[in-house]
């Protein structure tokens, strides 16, 4: 029967304290010297245990300071048409309205807006050839001051050229409201959206932008928005760090015939 390495025993004990709430977000961990004394081991063993927890995204470490339990906002992401309409009714972007409804402060920031060749999976959803020039709006969503989600919104040029979607600024209200405004440039009715989810590890640039610790995966959600005629209007490519979101999808099932 294999024995659990000493560093793993320490990591398991600390992890249990963190997940149970005994060590709350923001709490300092005991010093490495204290932990070595408690567990009757050398400090290097404790250092290895701390590194294990850091790689799992449970703690943060800084030079010259004690490790702390990571304090991070947790957003409950609910995917239903009813919830979409409710959040749209606030007149704010869906991600901001969702975070505020859960007691958080939230804002979006523009990274860039401009023409870009459509990635293959985006082009397929927009109904254009791969590499076709489309308008892309790259934004970051912040919750309680921390980068929470990266978003790239793609639009066909024949749809978005000459509108606020092509301008390098935040859109007043929400894109959904702009699309459906009777006196706006589109006058479309949003009928449905389809989401495809990919789970993977973040790329270096993504981890840097969203401050994702080692060992934490991301959920990439590609959401295609359609109007009442079935025309795709927007592809939203969102990147959600796995340590900050809980996802729930509610699916209405038609009556059995």
Short mmCIF file of C-alpha atoms in Angstrom, two decimals:
data_model
loop_
_atom_site.label_atom_id
_atom_site.label_comp_id
_atom_site.label_asym_id
_atom_site.label_seq_id
_atom_site.Cartn_x
_atom_site.Cartn_y
_atom_site.Cartn_z
CA UNK A 1 0.00 0.00 0.00
CA UNK A 2 1.53 3.31 -1.11
CA UNK A 3 2.06 6.02 1.48
CA UNK A 4 0.96 9.63 1.00
CA UNK A 5 4.03 11.88 0.74
CA UNK A 6 4.43 14.24 3.74
CA UNK A 7 3.99 17.39 1.61
CA UNK A 8 0.73 15.99 0.25
CA UNK A 9 -0.59 15.35 3.78
CA UNK A 10 0.06 19.00 4.63
CA UNK A 11 -1.55 20.18 1.39
CA UNK A 12 -4.59 17.97 2.05
CA UNK A 13 -5.01 19.34 5.57
CA UNK A 14 -4.79 22.97 4.42
CA UNK A 15 -7.07 22.32 1.46
CA UNK A 16 -9.70 20.86 3.79
CA UNK A 17 -9.50 23.99 5.96
CA UNK A 18 -9.91 26.23 2.93
CA UNK A 19 -12.79 24.34 1.34
CA UNK A 20 -14.62 24.01 4.66
CA UNK A 21 -14.35 27.76 5.29
CA UNK A 22 -12.18 27.36 8.37
CA UNK A 23 -9.65 29.39 6.43
CA UNK A 24 -11.72 32.07 4.70
CA UNK A 25 -10.85 34.09 1.57
CA UNK A 26 -8.21 36.66 2.49
CA UNK A 27 -7.01 34.78 5.59
CA UNK A 28 -3.28 34.31 6.03
CA UNK A 29 -1.92 30.81 6.26
CA UNK A 30 0.38 30.04 9.19
CA UNK A 31 4.02 30.71 8.37
CA UNK A 32 6.06 27.93 6.81
CA UNK A 33 8.07 27.66 10.03
CA UNK A 34 4.85 27.27 12.07
CA UNK A 35 3.51 24.64 9.68
CA UNK A 36 6.81 22.76 9.77
CA UNK A 37 6.63 22.67 13.56
CA UNK A 38 2.99 21.54 13.60
CA UNK A 39 3.61 18.77 11.08
CA UNK A 40 7.05 17.84 12.42
CA UNK A 41 8.85 18.21 9.13
CA UNK A 42 11.47 20.34 7.42
CA UNK A 43 10.48 23.67 5.90
CA UNK A 44 11.13 22.51 2.34
CA UNK A 45 8.31 19.98 2.75
CA UNK A 46 5.92 22.78 3.71
CA UNK A 47 7.15 24.88 0.78
CA UNK A 48 6.24 22.05 -1.58
CA UNK A 49 2.77 21.78 -0.02
CA UNK A 50 2.22 25.53 -0.40
CA UNK A 51 3.26 25.34 -4.05
CA UNK A 52 0.73 22.54 -4.57
CA UNK A 53 -2.11 24.71 -3.23
CA UNK A 54 -0.94 27.68 -5.28
CA UNK A 55 -0.99 25.55 -8.44
CA UNK A 56 -4.60 24.62 -7.62
CA UNK A 57 -5.55 28.29 -7.43
CA UNK A 58 -6.53 28.08 -3.76
CA UNK A 59 -3.94 30.50 -2.38
CA UNK A 60 -1.88 33.45 -3.53
CA UNK A 61 1.71 34.12 -2.60
CA UNK A 62 3.80 37.30 -2.63
CA UNK A 63 7.47 37.94 -2.02
CA UNK A 64 8.14 38.63 1.65
CA UNK A 65 4.56 38.00 2.77
CA UNK A 66 2.57 35.04 4.04
CA UNK A 67 0.42 33.05 1.68
CA UNK A 68 -3.27 33.94 1.73
CA UNK A 69 -6.44 32.15 0.77
CA UNK A 70 -7.40 33.63 -2.58
CA UNK A 71 -10.17 36.18 -2.26
CA UNK A 72 -12.12 36.08 -5.50
CA UNK A 73 -15.65 36.96 -6.54
CA UNK A 74 -17.92 34.04 -7.36
CA UNK A 75 -20.55 34.66 -10.02
CA UNK A 76 -23.47 32.31 -10.61
CA UNK A 77 -24.01 32.21 -14.36
CA UNK A 78 -27.62 31.26 -15.18
CA UNK A 79 -28.41 30.56 -18.83
CA UNK A 80 -32.13 30.89 -19.56
CA UNK A 81 -34.09 33.07 -21.94
CA UNK A 82 -36.06 34.48 -19.03
CA UNK A 83 -32.89 35.49 -17.22
CA UNK A 84 -31.52 37.10 -20.41
CA UNK A 85 -34.65 39.22 -20.74
CA UNK A 86 -34.66 40.13 -17.06
CA UNK A 87 -31.05 41.33 -17.18
CA UNK A 88 -31.71 43.15 -20.47
CA UNK A 89 -34.54 45.00 -18.73
CA UNK A 90 -32.02 46.71 -16.45
CA UNK A 91 -30.63 48.60 -19.44
CA UNK A 92 -27.14 47.33 -18.62
CA UNK A 93 -24.91 44.73 -20.28
CA UNK A 94 -25.88 41.23 -19.18
CA UNK A 95 -22.61 40.49 -17.37
CA UNK A 96 -22.77 43.72 -15.35
CA UNK A 97 -26.45 43.26 -14.49
CA UNK A 98 -25.82 39.66 -13.42
CA UNK A 99 -22.91 40.60 -11.15
CA UNK A 100 -24.78 43.52 -9.59
CA UNK A 101 -27.81 41.32 -8.92
CA UNK A 102 -25.48 39.14 -6.85
CA UNK A 103 -24.13 42.03 -4.77
CA UNK A 104 -20.94 42.80 -6.70
CA UNK A 105 -19.60 45.92 -8.37
CA UNK A 106 -18.95 45.41 -12.07
CA UNK A 107 -17.81 47.33 -15.11
CA UNK A 108 -16.58 46.69 -18.63
CA UNK A 109 -13.52 48.17 -20.33
CA UNK A 110 -12.67 48.35 -24.02
CA UNK A 111 -9.42 46.65 -25.05
CA UNK A 112 -9.81 47.22 -28.79
CA UNK A 113 -12.40 47.57 -31.55
CA UNK A 114 -11.63 47.02 -35.22
CA UNK A 115 -11.48 44.73 -38.23
CA UNK A 116 -10.03 41.25 -37.90
CA UNK A 117 -10.10 38.04 -39.95
CA UNK A 118 -12.90 35.83 -38.64
CA UNK A 119 -11.57 32.71 -36.88
CA UNK A 120 -12.89 29.53 -38.46
CA UNK A 121 -15.34 28.67 -35.67
CA UNK A 122 -16.65 32.25 -35.55
CA UNK A 123 -16.96 32.45 -39.35
CA UNK A 124 -19.00 29.24 -39.40
CA UNK A 125 -21.44 30.67 -36.88
CA UNK A 126 -21.73 34.05 -38.62
CA UNK A 127 -22.25 32.37 -42.00
CA UNK A 128 -19.15 33.87 -43.67
CA UNK A 129 -15.98 32.40 -45.12
CA UNK A 130 -13.09 31.79 -42.73
CA UNK A 131 -10.75 34.78 -42.76
CA UNK A 132 -13.44 37.24 -43.87
CA UNK A 133 -12.91 40.67 -42.32
CA UNK A 134 -15.39 41.17 -39.48
CA UNK A 135 -15.75 43.74 -36.73
CA UNK A 136 -14.47 42.55 -33.36
CA UNK A 137 -15.06 44.25 -30.02
CA UNK A 138 -12.59 43.04 -27.39
CA UNK A 139 -13.62 43.89 -23.83
CA UNK A 140 -12.73 42.93 -20.27
CA UNK A 141 -15.30 42.58 -17.52
CA UNK A 142 -14.22 43.52 -13.99
CA UNK A 143 -15.95 42.43 -10.80
CA UNK A 144 -15.00 44.03 -7.49
CA UNK A 145 -11.95 45.47 -9.20
CA UNK A 146 -10.61 42.15 -10.50
CA UNK A 147 -10.54 41.02 -14.15
CA UNK A 148 -13.36 38.51 -14.37
CA UNK A 149 -13.99 37.67 -18.01
CA UNK A 150 -12.54 38.39 -21.44
CA UNK A 151 -15.04 38.94 -24.24
CA UNK A 152 -14.64 39.18 -28.00
CA UNK A 153 -17.83 40.08 -29.88
CA UNK A 154 -17.86 39.49 -33.65
CA UNK A 155 -20.21 41.09 -36.21
CA UNK A 156 -20.49 40.97 -40.00
CA UNK A 157 -19.45 44.24 -41.62
CA UNK A 158 -22.71 44.56 -43.58
CA UNK A 159 -24.48 44.46 -40.22
CA UNK A 160 -22.27 46.62 -38.01
CA UNK A 161 -20.50 49.14 -40.27
CA UNK A 162 -21.58 52.71 -39.56
CA UNK A 163 -23.11 51.83 -36.18
CA UNK A 164 -21.96 52.08 -32.57
CA UNK A 165 -20.80 48.46 -32.81
CA UNK A 166 -17.89 49.59 -34.98
CA UNK A 167 -16.85 52.48 -32.73
CA UNK A 168 -14.02 52.12 -30.14
CA UNK A 169 -16.15 53.01 -27.12
CA UNK A 170 -18.50 51.38 -24.68
CA UNK A 171 -22.08 51.18 -25.88
CA UNK A 172 -24.64 53.01 -23.77
CA UNK A 173 -26.97 50.44 -22.24
CA UNK A 174 -26.49 47.01 -23.82
CA UNK A 175 -25.86 45.59 -27.27
CA UNK A 176 -29.12 43.62 -27.00
CA UNK A 177 -31.08 46.82 -26.42
CA UNK A 178 -29.29 48.51 -29.32
CA UNK A 179 -30.13 45.61 -31.63
CA UNK A 180 -33.81 45.62 -30.64
CA UNK A 181 -34.38 49.39 -30.38
CA UNK A 182 -37.28 50.33 -32.69
CA UNK A 183 -35.66 53.69 -33.46
CA UNK A 184 -32.16 52.22 -33.69
CA UNK A 185 -30.04 51.13 -36.65
CA UNK A 186 -31.14 47.48 -36.56
CA UNK A 187 -34.71 47.04 -35.34
CA UNK A 188 -34.26 43.29 -34.95
CA UNK A 189 -35.95 40.97 -32.46
CA UNK A 190 -33.65 38.57 -30.62
CA UNK A 191 -35.21 35.12 -30.72
CA UNK A 192 -32.62 32.66 -29.45
CA UNK A 193 -28.98 32.07 -28.71
CA UNK A 194 -26.87 28.93 -28.91
CA UNK A 195 -23.89 28.37 -26.62
CA UNK A 196 -21.00 25.99 -27.24
CA UNK A 197 -18.64 25.38 -24.30
CA UNK A 198 -15.02 24.30 -24.44
CA UNK A 199 -13.03 23.52 -21.29
CA UNK A 200 -9.26 23.87 -21.50
CA UNK A 201 -6.21 25.33 -19.84
CA UNK A 202 -5.56 29.04 -20.47
CA UNK A 203 -2.87 30.19 -22.84
CA UNK A 204 -0.06 32.31 -21.34
CA UNK A 205 -1.48 35.62 -22.62
CA UNK A 206 -4.95 34.71 -21.31
CA UNK A 207 -3.60 33.78 -17.88
CA UNK A 208 -1.72 37.07 -17.72
CA UNK A 209 -4.68 39.19 -18.79
CA UNK A 210 -7.14 37.57 -16.37
CA UNK A 211 -4.67 36.94 -13.53
CA UNK A 212 -5.36 33.20 -13.67
CA UNK A 213 -3.15 31.23 -11.25
CA UNK A 214 -1.36 28.04 -12.34
CA UNK A 215 -3.53 24.96 -12.52
CA UNK A 216 -6.85 26.77 -13.09
CA UNK A 217 -8.74 25.91 -16.31
CA UNK A 218 -11.00 28.20 -18.30
CA UNK A 219 -14.39 27.78 -19.92
CA UNK A 220 -14.60 29.24 -23.41
CA UNK A 221 -18.22 29.96 -24.28
CA UNK A 222 -19.13 30.72 -27.89
CA UNK A 223 -22.62 32.22 -27.93
CA UNK A 224 -24.36 32.88 -31.23
CA UNK A 225 -27.30 35.28 -31.15
CA UNK A 226 -30.07 34.91 -33.75
CA UNK A 227 -32.96 37.15 -34.74
CA UNK A 228 -36.54 36.05 -35.34
CA UNK A 229 -35.72 35.18 -38.97
CA UNK A 230 -32.89 32.89 -37.89
CA UNK A 231 -30.10 35.21 -39.03
CA UNK A 232 -26.95 35.15 -36.87
CA UNK A 233 -26.24 38.68 -35.61
CA UNK A 234 -23.44 38.27 -33.10
CA UNK A 235 -20.91 35.70 -31.95
CA UNK A 236 -19.73 36.34 -28.41
CA UNK A 237 -16.50 34.55 -27.49
CA UNK A 238 -16.17 34.66 -23.69
CA UNK A 239 -13.36 33.30 -21.56
CA UNK A 240 -14.33 32.48 -17.96
CA UNK A 241 -11.69 31.45 -15.38
CA UNK A 242 -12.77 28.24 -13.69
CA UNK A 243 -12.13 29.55 -10.17
CA UNK A 244 -14.67 32.39 -10.47
CA UNK A 245 -17.86 31.03 -12.01
CA UNK A 246 -20.56 28.49 -11.37
CA UNK A 247 -22.61 27.62 -14.45
CA UNK A 248 -26.25 26.55 -14.57
CA UNK A 249 -28.26 25.84 -17.70
CA UNK A 250 -32.04 25.52 -17.37
CA UNK A 251 -33.58 23.74 -20.37
CA UNK A 252 -37.32 23.76 -20.97
CA UNK A 253 -38.55 20.40 -22.23
CA UNK A 254 -41.57 20.38 -24.59
CA UNK A 255 -44.57 18.31 -23.60
CA UNK A 256 -44.38 14.69 -24.66
CA UNK A 257 -46.46 13.97 -27.76
#
